[in-house]
Coordinates of N, CA, C and O in Angstrom, one line a residue:
M1 N -11.4 40.6 2.0 CA -12.2 39.5 2.5 C -11.8 39.2 4.0 O -10.6 39.1 4.2
R2 N -12.7 39.1 4.9 CA -12.4 38.8 6.2 C -11.9 37.3 6.4 O -12.5 36.5 5.8
L3 N -10.9 37.1 7.2 CA -10.4 35.7 7.3 C -11.5 34.8 7.9 O -11.6 33.7 7.6
A4 N -12.3 35.3 8.8 CA -13.3 34.5 9.5 C -14.3 34.0 8.4 O -14.8 32.9 8.4
A5 N -14.7 34.9 7.5 CA -15.6 34.6 6.4 C -15.0 33.5 5.5 O -15.6 32.6 5.0
F6 N -13.7 33.7 5.2 CA -12.9 32.8 4.4 C -13.0 31.4 5.0 O -13.3 30.4 4.3
V7 N -12.7 31.3 6.3 CA -12.7 30.0 7.0 C -14.1 29.4 7.0 O -14.2 28.2 6.7
S8 N -15.1 30.2 7.2 CA -16.5 29.7 7.3 C -16.9 29.1 5.9 O -17.4 28.1 5.8
F9 N -16.5 29.9 4.8 CA -16.9 29.3 3.5 C -16.1 28.1 3.2 O -16.7 27.1 2.7
A10 N -14.8 28.0 3.6 CA -14.0 26.9 3.3 C -14.6 25.6 4.0 O -14.6 24.6 3.5
M11 N -15.1 25.8 5.2 CA -15.6 24.7 6.0 C -17.0 24.4 5.4 O -17.4 23.2 5.4
A12 N -17.7 25.4 4.9 CA -19.1 25.1 4.4 C -19.1 24.3 3.2 O -19.9 23.4 2.9
I13 N -18.0 24.5 2.3 CA -18.0 23.7 1.1 C -17.5 22.2 1.3 O -17.8 21.4 0.5
G14 N -16.9 22.0 2.5 CA -16.5 20.7 2.9 C -15.9 19.9 1.7 O -15.0 20.4 1.1
A15 N -16.4 18.7 1.5 CA -15.8 17.9 0.4 C -16.5 18.1 -0.9 O -16.2 17.4 -1.9
T16 N -17.3 19.1 -1.0 CA -18.0 19.3 -2.3 C -17.1 20.1 -3.2 O -16.4 21.0 -2.8
A17 N -17.2 19.8 -4.5 CA -16.5 20.5 -5.5 C -17.4 21.6 -6.0 O -18.5 21.4 -6.3
V18 N -16.8 22.8 -6.2 CA -17.5 23.9 -6.9 C -17.1 23.8 -8.3 O -15.9 23.8 -8.6
S19 N -18.0 23.8 -9.3 CA -17.7 23.7 -10.7 C -16.8 24.9 -11.1 O -16.9 26.0 -10.6
A20 N -16.0 24.5 -12.1 CA -15.1 25.6 -12.7 C -16.0 26.7 -13.2 O -17.1 26.6 -13.7
Q21 N -15.4 27.9 -13.1 CA -16.0 29.2 -13.5 C -17.2 29.6 -12.7 O -17.8 30.6 -13.0
D22 N -17.5 28.9 -11.6 CA -18.6 29.4 -10.8 C -18.2 30.4 -9.7 O -19.0 31.0 -9.1
I23 N -16.9 30.5 -9.5 CA -16.4 31.3 -8.4 C -15.1 32.1 -8.9 O -14.5 31.8 -9.9
G24 N -14.8 33.1 -8.1 CA -13.5 33.8 -8.3 C -13.4 34.7 -9.5 O -14.4 35.2 -10.0
L25 N -12.2 34.8 -10.0 CA -12.0 35.7 -11.2 C -12.7 35.2 -12.4 O -12.9 34.0 -12.6
A26 N -13.1 36.2 -13.2 CA -13.8 35.8 -14.5 C -12.8 35.4 -15.5 O -11.6 35.8 -15.5
I27 N -13.3 34.5 -16.4 CA -12.5 34.1 -17.5 C -12.1 35.3 -18.4 O -12.9 36.1 -18.6
G28 N -10.8 35.4 -18.7 CA -10.3 36.5 -19.5 C -9.8 37.6 -18.7 O -9.1 38.5 -19.2
A29 N -10.1 37.6 -17.4 CA -9.6 38.7 -16.5 C -8.1 38.5 -16.2 O -7.5 37.4 -16.4
K30 N -7.5 39.5 -15.7 CA -6.1 39.4 -15.2 C -6.1 39.7 -13.8 O -6.8 40.7 -13.3
P31 N -5.4 38.9 -12.9 CA -5.5 39.2 -11.5 C -4.8 40.5 -11.2 O -3.9 40.9 -11.9
A32 N -5.3 41.1 -10.1 CA -4.6 42.4 -9.6 C -3.2 42.0 -9.1 O -2.9 40.9 -8.7
A33 N -2.4 43.0 -8.9 CA -1.1 42.9 -8.4 C -1.2 42.4 -6.9 O -2.1 42.8 -6.2
A34 N -0.2 41.6 -6.5 CA -0.2 41.1 -5.1 C 1.2 40.8 -4.8 O 2.0 40.1 -5.5
I35 N 1.6 41.2 -3.6 CA 2.9 40.9 -3.0 C 2.7 40.0 -1.8 O 1.9 40.3 -0.9
V36 N 3.3 38.8 -1.9 CA 3.3 37.8 -0.8 C 4.7 37.7 -0.3 O 5.5 38.5 -0.6
E37 N 5.0 36.6 0.4 CA 6.3 36.4 0.9 C 6.7 34.9 0.6 O 5.9 34.0 0.5
D38 N 8.0 34.7 0.5 CA 8.5 33.3 0.5 C 8.5 32.8 1.9 O 8.1 33.6 2.8
L39 N 8.9 31.6 2.1 CA 8.8 31.1 3.5 C 9.9 31.6 4.4 O 9.9 31.3 5.6
D40 N 10.8 32.4 3.9 CA 11.8 33.0 4.7 C 11.5 34.5 5.0 O 12.3 35.2 5.5
G41 N 10.3 34.9 4.6 CA 9.8 36.3 4.8 C 10.2 37.3 3.8 O 10.0 38.5 4.0
K42 N 10.8 36.9 2.7 CA 11.2 37.9 1.7 C 10.0 38.1 0.8 O 9.3 37.2 0.4
P43 N 9.8 39.4 0.4 CA 8.7 39.7 -0.5 C 8.8 39.1 -1.9 O 9.9 39.0 -2.4
V44 N 7.7 38.7 -2.4 CA 7.6 38.1 -3.7 C 6.4 38.7 -4.4 O 5.3 38.6 -4.0
D45 N 6.7 39.4 -5.5 CA 5.6 40.0 -6.3 C 5.1 39.0 -7.3 O 5.9 38.5 -8.2
L46 N 3.9 38.6 -7.2 CA 3.3 37.6 -8.1 C 3.3 38.0 -9.5 O 3.3 37.1 -10.4
A47 N 3.4 39.3 -9.8 CA 3.4 39.8 -11.2 C 4.6 39.3 -11.9 O 4.6 39.1 -13.2
Q48 N 5.7 38.9 -11.2 CA 6.9 38.4 -11.9 C 6.7 37.1 -12.6 O 7.4 36.7 -13.5
F49 N 5.6 36.4 -12.2 CA 5.3 35.1 -12.8 C 4.2 35.2 -13.9 O 4.1 34.2 -14.7
V50 N 3.5 36.3 -14.0 CA 2.4 36.4 -14.9 C 2.8 37.0 -16.2 O 3.6 38.0 -16.2
G51 N 2.3 36.4 -17.3 CA 2.6 37.0 -18.6 C 3.8 36.5 -19.3 O 4.2 37.0 -20.3
K52 N 4.5 35.5 -18.7 CA 5.7 34.9 -19.3 C 5.4 33.5 -19.8 O 5.9 33.1 -20.8
K53 N 4.7 32.7 -19.0 CA 4.3 31.4 -19.4 C 3.1 31.0 -18.6 O 2.7 31.7 -17.7
P54 N 2.4 29.9 -18.9 CA 1.2 29.5 -18.2 C 1.5 29.3 -16.7 O 2.6 28.9 -16.3
V55 N 0.6 29.7 -15.9 CA 0.7 29.6 -14.4 C -0.5 28.9 -13.8 O -1.6 29.2 -14.2
L56 N -0.3 28.0 -12.9 CA -1.3 27.4 -12.1 C -1.1 27.8 -10.7 O 0.0 27.7 -10.2
V57 N -2.1 28.4 -10.1 CA -2.1 28.9 -8.7 C -3.1 28.1 -7.9 O -4.3 28.1 -8.3
E58 N -2.6 27.6 -6.8 CA -3.6 26.9 -5.8 C -3.5 27.7 -4.5 O -2.4 27.9 -4.0
F59 N -4.6 28.0 -4.0 CA -4.7 28.6 -2.6 C -4.8 27.4 -1.7 O -5.8 26.6 -1.8
W60 N -3.9 27.2 -0.7 CA -3.6 26.0 0.0 C -3.4 26.2 1.4 O -3.1 27.3 1.9
A61 N -3.6 25.2 2.2 CA -3.3 25.1 3.6 C -2.9 23.7 4.0 O -3.4 22.7 3.5
T62 N -2.0 23.7 5.0 CA -1.6 22.3 5.5 C -2.8 21.5 6.0 O -2.7 20.3 6.0
W63 N -3.8 22.2 6.6 CA -4.9 21.5 7.2 C -6.1 21.3 6.3 O -7.1 20.7 6.7
C64 N -5.9 21.6 5.0 CA -7.0 21.5 4.0 C -7.1 20.1 3.4 O -6.2 19.7 2.6
P65 N -8.1 19.3 3.7 CA -8.3 17.9 3.1 C -8.5 18.0 1.6 O -8.1 17.1 0.9
L66 N -9.2 19.0 1.1 CA -9.4 19.1 -0.3 C -8.1 19.4 -1.1 O -7.9 18.9 -2.2
C67 N -7.2 20.2 -0.5 CA -5.9 20.5 -1.1 C -5.1 19.2 -1.2 O -4.5 18.9 -2.2
K68 N -5.2 18.4 -0.1 CA -4.5 17.1 -0.1 C -5.0 16.2 -1.3 O -4.2 15.5 -2.0
E69 N -6.3 16.2 -1.5 CA -6.9 15.4 -2.5 C -6.6 15.9 -3.9 O -6.6 15.1 -4.9
L70 N -6.2 17.2 -4.0 CA -5.8 17.8 -5.3 C -4.4 17.5 -5.7 O -4.0 17.6 -6.8
E71 N -3.6 17.1 -4.7 CA -2.2 16.9 -5.0 C -1.8 15.9 -6.1 O -1.0 16.3 -6.9
P72 N -2.5 14.8 -6.3 CA -2.2 14.0 -7.5 C -2.4 14.7 -8.8 O -1.6 14.6 -9.7
A73 N -3.4 15.5 -8.9 CA -3.6 16.2 -10.2 C -2.6 17.3 -10.4 O -2.1 17.5 -11.5
L74 N -2.2 18.0 -9.3 CA -1.1 19.0 -9.4 C 0.2 18.3 -9.7 O 1.0 18.8 -10.6
N75 N 0.5 17.2 -9.1 CA 1.7 16.4 -9.4 C 1.7 16.0 -10.9 O 2.8 16.0 -11.6
A76 N 0.6 15.5 -11.4 CA 0.5 15.1 -12.8 C 0.7 16.3 -13.7 O 1.4 16.1 -14.7
A77 N 0.2 17.4 -13.4 CA 0.4 18.6 -14.2 C 1.9 19.0 -14.2 O 2.5 19.3 -15.3
R78 N 2.5 19.0 -13.1 CA 3.9 19.3 -13.0 C 4.8 18.3 -13.8 O 5.7 18.7 -14.5
K79 N 4.4 17.0 -13.7 CA 5.2 16.0 -14.4 C 5.0 16.2 -15.9 O 5.9 16.1 -16.7
K80 N 3.8 16.5 -16.4 CA 3.5 16.6 -17.8 C 4.1 17.8 -18.4 O 4.7 17.7 -19.5
Y81 N 4.0 18.9 -17.8 CA 4.5 20.2 -18.4 C 5.8 20.7 -17.9 O 6.4 21.6 -18.4
G82 N 6.3 20.1 -16.8 CA 7.6 20.5 -16.2 C 7.7 22.0 -16.0 O 6.8 22.6 -15.5
D83 N 8.9 22.5 -16.3 CA 9.2 23.9 -16.0 C 8.4 24.9 -17.0 O 8.5 26.1 -16.8
A84 N 7.8 24.3 -18.0 CA 7.0 25.2 -18.9 C 5.8 25.7 -18.2 O 5.2 26.7 -18.7
L85 N 5.4 25.1 -17.1 CA 4.2 25.6 -16.3 C 4.8 26.0 -14.9 O 5.4 25.3 -14.2
E86 N 4.4 27.3 -14.6 CA 4.8 27.8 -13.3 C 3.7 27.3 -12.3 O 2.5 27.7 -12.6
V87 N 4.0 26.6 -11.3 CA 3.0 26.2 -10.3 C 3.3 26.9 -9.0 O 4.4 26.8 -8.4
L88 N 2.3 27.7 -8.5 CA 2.4 28.5 -7.3 C 1.5 28.0 -6.3 O 0.3 27.9 -6.6
I89 N 2.0 27.6 -5.2 CA 1.1 27.1 -4.0 C 1.1 28.3 -3.0 O 2.1 28.6 -2.4
V90 N 0.0 28.9 -3.0 CA -0.2 30.1 -2.1 C -0.8 29.7 -0.8 O -2.0 29.4 -0.7
A91 N 0.0 29.6 0.2 CA -0.4 29.2 1.6 C -1.2 30.4 2.2 O -0.6 31.5 2.4
V92 N -2.4 30.2 2.6 CA -3.2 31.2 3.2 C -2.8 31.4 4.6 O -2.3 30.5 5.3
G93 N -3.1 32.6 5.1 CA -2.7 33.0 6.5 C -3.8 32.6 7.5 O -4.0 33.4 8.4
V94 N -4.3 31.4 7.5 CA -5.4 31.0 8.4 C -4.9 29.7 9.1 O -4.7 28.7 8.4
N95 N -4.7 29.8 10.4 CA -4.4 28.6 11.2 C -3.1 27.9 10.8 O -3.0 26.7 10.9
Q96 N -2.1 28.7 10.2 CA -0.8 28.2 9.9 C 0.2 29.3 9.9 O -0.3 30.5 9.8
T97 N 1.4 29.0 10.0 CA 2.5 30.0 9.9 C 3.5 29.6 8.9 O 3.6 28.4 8.6
P98 N 4.4 30.5 8.5 CA 5.5 30.1 7.7 C 6.3 28.9 8.3 O 6.7 28.0 7.5
R99 N 6.5 28.9 9.6 CA 7.3 27.9 10.2 C 6.5 26.5 10.1 O 7.2 25.5 9.8
S100 N 5.2 26.5 10.3 CA 4.5 25.2 10.2 C 4.4 24.7 8.8 O 4.5 23.5 8.5
I101 N 4.4 25.7 7.9 CA 4.4 25.3 6.4 C 5.7 24.7 6.0 O 5.8 23.7 5.3
K102 N 6.8 25.3 6.5 CA 8.2 24.8 6.2 C 8.3 23.4 6.7 O 8.8 22.5 6.0
R103 N 7.8 23.1 7.9 CA 7.9 21.8 8.5 C 7.1 20.8 7.6 O 7.6 19.7 7.3
H104 N 6.0 21.2 7.2 CA 5.1 20.4 6.4 C 5.8 20.1 5.0 O 5.9 18.9 4.6
V105 N 6.3 21.1 4.4 CA 6.9 20.9 3.1 C 8.2 20.1 3.1 O 8.5 19.4 2.2
E106 N 9.0 20.2 4.3 CA 10.2 19.4 4.4 C 9.9 17.9 4.4 O 10.6 17.2 3.8
G107 N 8.8 17.5 5.0 CA 8.4 16.1 5.0 C 7.5 15.7 3.8 O 7.2 14.5 3.6
H108 N 7.0 16.7 3.1 CA 6.0 16.4 2.1 C 6.2 17.5 1.0 O 5.4 18.5 0.9
P109 N 7.1 17.3 0.1 CA 7.4 18.2 -1.0 C 6.2 18.5 -1.8 O 5.4 17.6 -2.1
M110 N 6.0 19.8 -2.2 CA 4.9 20.2 -3.0 C 5.3 20.3 -4.5 O 6.5 20.5 -4.8
P111 N 4.4 20.3 -5.4 CA 4.7 20.3 -6.8 C 5.0 21.7 -7.4 O 5.1 21.9 -8.6
G112 N 5.2 22.7 -6.6 CA 5.5 24.0 -7.1 C 6.1 24.9 -6.0 O 6.4 24.4 -4.9
R113 N 6.3 26.1 -6.3 CA 6.9 27.1 -5.4 C 5.8 27.4 -4.3 O 4.7 27.8 -4.6
V114 N 6.2 27.3 -3.0 CA 5.3 27.6 -1.9 C 5.5 29.0 -1.4 O 6.6 29.3 -1.0
L115 N 4.4 29.8 -1.4 CA 4.5 31.2 -1.0 C 3.5 31.4 0.2 O 2.6 30.7 0.4
W116 N 3.8 32.4 1.0 CA 3.0 32.7 2.2 C 2.2 34.0 2.0 O 2.7 35.1 1.6
D117 N 0.9 33.9 2.1 CA 0.0 35.1 2.0 C -0.6 35.5 3.3 O -1.8 35.4 3.5
G118 N 0.2 35.8 4.2 CA -0.2 36.1 5.6 C -1.1 37.3 5.7 O -1.9 37.4 6.7
K119 N -1.0 38.2 4.8 CA -1.9 39.5 4.8 C -3.1 39.4 3.9 O -3.8 40.3 3.8
G120 N -3.2 38.3 3.2 CA -4.4 38.1 2.3 C -4.3 38.9 1.0 O -5.3 39.0 0.3
A121 N -3.2 39.4 0.6 CA -3.0 40.2 -0.7 C -3.4 39.3 -1.9 O -4.1 39.8 -2.8
A122 N -2.9 38.1 -2.0 CA -3.2 37.2 -3.1 C -4.6 36.7 -3.0 O -5.3 36.6 -4.1
V123 N -5.1 36.5 -1.8 CA -6.5 36.0 -1.7 C -7.4 37.1 -2.3 O -8.4 36.8 -3.1
R124 N -7.2 38.4 -2.0 CA -8.0 39.5 -2.6 C -7.7 39.6 -4.1 O -8.7 39.7 -4.8
A125 N -6.5 39.6 -4.5 CA -6.2 39.8 -5.9 C -6.8 38.7 -6.8 O -7.2 39.0 -7.9
F126 N -6.8 37.5 -6.3 CA -7.3 36.3 -7.1 C -8.8 36.0 -6.7 O -9.3 35.0 -7.2
E127 N -9.4 36.8 -5.8 CA -10.8 36.6 -5.4 C -11.0 35.2 -4.9 O -12.0 34.5 -5.2
A128 N -10.0 34.7 -4.1 CA -10.1 33.3 -3.6 C -11.1 33.1 -2.6 O -11.1 33.7 -1.5
P129 N -12.1 32.3 -2.8 CA -13.2 32.1 -1.8 C -12.9 31.1 -0.8 O -13.6 31.0 0.3
S130 N -11.9 30.2 -1.0 CA -11.6 29.2 -0.1 C -10.2 28.6 -0.4 O -9.6 28.9 -1.5
T131 N -9.7 27.7 0.4 CA -8.6 26.9 0.0 C -9.1 25.9 -1.0 O -10.2 25.7 -1.2
S132 N -8.1 25.3 -1.7 CA -8.3 24.4 -2.8 C -8.8 25.1 -4.1 O -9.2 24.5 -5.1
Y133 N -8.8 26.5 -4.0 CA -9.2 27.3 -5.2 C -8.0 27.3 -6.1 O -6.9 27.6 -5.7
V134 N -8.3 27.0 -7.4 CA -7.2 26.9 -8.4 C -7.5 27.9 -9.5 O -8.7 28.0 -10.0
V135 N -6.5 28.6 -10.0 CA -6.6 29.5 -11.1 C -5.5 29.1 -12.1 O -4.4 28.9 -11.7
V136 N -5.9 29.0 -13.4 CA -4.9 28.8 -14.4 C -4.9 30.0 -15.3 O -6.0 30.5 -15.7
L137 N -3.7 30.5 -15.5 CA -3.5 31.7 -16.3 C -2.7 31.3 -17.6 O -1.8 30.4 -17.5
D138 N -3.1 31.8 -18.7 CA -2.4 31.5 -20.0 C -1.1 32.3 -20.0 O -0.8 33.1 -19.1
A139 N -0.3 32.2 -21.1 CA 1.0 32.8 -21.1 C 0.9 34.4 -21.2 O 1.8 35.1 -20.9
A140 N -0.3 34.9 -21.5 CA -0.5 36.3 -21.6 C -1.0 36.8 -20.2 O -1.2 38.0 -20.0
G141 N -1.2 35.9 -19.2 CA -1.6 36.3 -17.9 C -3.1 36.4 -17.7 O -3.6 36.9 -16.7
K142 N -3.9 35.9 -18.6 CA -5.4 35.9 -18.5 C -5.9 34.6 -18.0 O -5.4 33.5 -18.2
V143 N -6.9 34.7 -17.2 CA -7.6 33.6 -16.5 C -8.2 32.7 -17.6 O -9.0 33.2 -18.4
V144 N -7.9 31.4 -17.6 CA -8.6 30.5 -18.5 C -9.3 29.4 -17.7 O -10.1 28.6 -18.3
Y145 N -9.1 29.4 -16.4 CA -9.8 28.4 -15.5 C -9.8 28.9 -14.1 O -8.9 29.4 -13.6
T146 N -11.0 28.6 -13.4 CA -11.0 28.7 -11.9 C -11.9 27.6 -11.4 O -12.8 27.1 -12.1
G147 N -11.6 27.1 -10.2 CA -12.4 26.1 -9.6 C -12.0 25.9 -8.2 O -11.0 26.4 -7.7
S148 N -12.8 25.2 -7.5 CA -12.5 24.9 -6.1 C -13.0 23.5 -5.7 O -14.0 23.1 -6.3
G149 N -12.4 22.8 -4.8 CA -12.8 21.5 -4.4 C -11.8 20.5 -4.8 O -10.8 20.8 -5.5
S150 N -12.1 19.2 -4.5 CA -11.1 18.2 -4.7 C -11.2 17.5 -6.1 O -10.3 16.8 -6.5
E151 N -12.3 17.7 -6.8 CA -12.5 17.0 -8.0 C -12.5 18.0 -9.2 O -13.4 18.0 -10.0
Q152 N -11.5 18.8 -9.3 CA -11.4 19.8 -10.4 C -10.9 19.2 -11.6 O -10.2 18.2 -11.6
R153 N -11.3 19.8 -12.8 CA -10.8 19.3 -14.1 C -10.1 20.5 -14.8 O -10.6 21.0 -15.8
F154 N -8.9 20.8 -14.3 CA -8.2 21.9 -14.9 C -7.3 21.4 -16.0 O -6.7 22.2 -16.7
E155 N -7.3 20.1 -16.2 CA -6.4 19.5 -17.3 C -6.8 20.0 -18.7 O -5.9 20.3 -19.5
S156 N -8.1 20.2 -19.0 CA -8.5 20.7 -20.3 C -8.0 22.1 -20.5 O -7.7 22.5 -21.6
A157 N -8.0 22.9 -19.4 CA -7.5 24.3 -19.5 C -6.0 24.3 -19.8 O -5.6 25.1 -20.6
L158 N -5.3 23.4 -19.1 CA -3.9 23.3 -19.4 C -3.6 22.9 -20.8 O -2.7 23.4 -21.5
A159 N -4.4 21.9 -21.3 CA -4.2 21.5 -22.7 C -4.4 22.6 -23.7 O -3.8 22.7 -24.7
K160 N -5.3 23.6 -23.4 CA -5.6 24.7 -24.3 C -4.4 25.7 -24.2 O -4.1 26.3 -25.3
V161 N -3.7 25.8 -23.1 CA -2.6 26.8 -23.0 C -1.3 26.1 -23.5 O -0.3 26.8 -23.7
F162 N -1.3 24.8 -23.6 CA -0.2 24.0 -24.2 C -0.7 23.2 -25.4 O -0.8 22.0 -25.3
P163 N -1.0 23.9 -26.5 CA -1.7 23.2 -27.6 C -0.9 22.0 -28.2 O -1.6 21.0 -28.7
G164 N 0.4 21.9 -28.1 CA 1.1 20.8 -28.7 C 1.4 19.7 -27.7 O 1.9 18.6 -28.1
A165 N 0.9 19.8 -26.5 CA 1.2 18.7 -25.5 C 0.3 17.6 -25.7 O -0.8 17.7 -26.2
K166 N 0.8 16.4 -25.3 CA 0.0 15.2 -25.4 C -0.8 14.9 -24.1 O -0.5 15.2 -23.1

């Protein structure tokens, strides 16, 4: 996916929410392999997180207002499920750098592990159409939810992958 097209689509959806399952990976699919980096430039294979426990992935940017609006829901999920849920914040390589992301995260902690996708590997693997795109994977690594925008309802998907949770 070209970065210019990615930015254009992200700007086009503006403050609108795209309904779950309307975009990105199909329900039941497994994402392709992708290697990204941590904020220190060390390679991180996303496969190490898949298939062990449920995973919530958000494609994010420091400049994304929809991502900012999603933070309370992500924080609530982190609080509710704790370490039983792996939360990955994948910073896209558009108009930001690992250095700018580090500065942002230092003053504004995120509810999960922040990774850098400077080459777009995760964007392609997860078929991310924009920032604020969220994918929930079950413990087997299969997609149970996708959505984009500030008003997503991924809580019901999380409840399904954590059947005993309140």
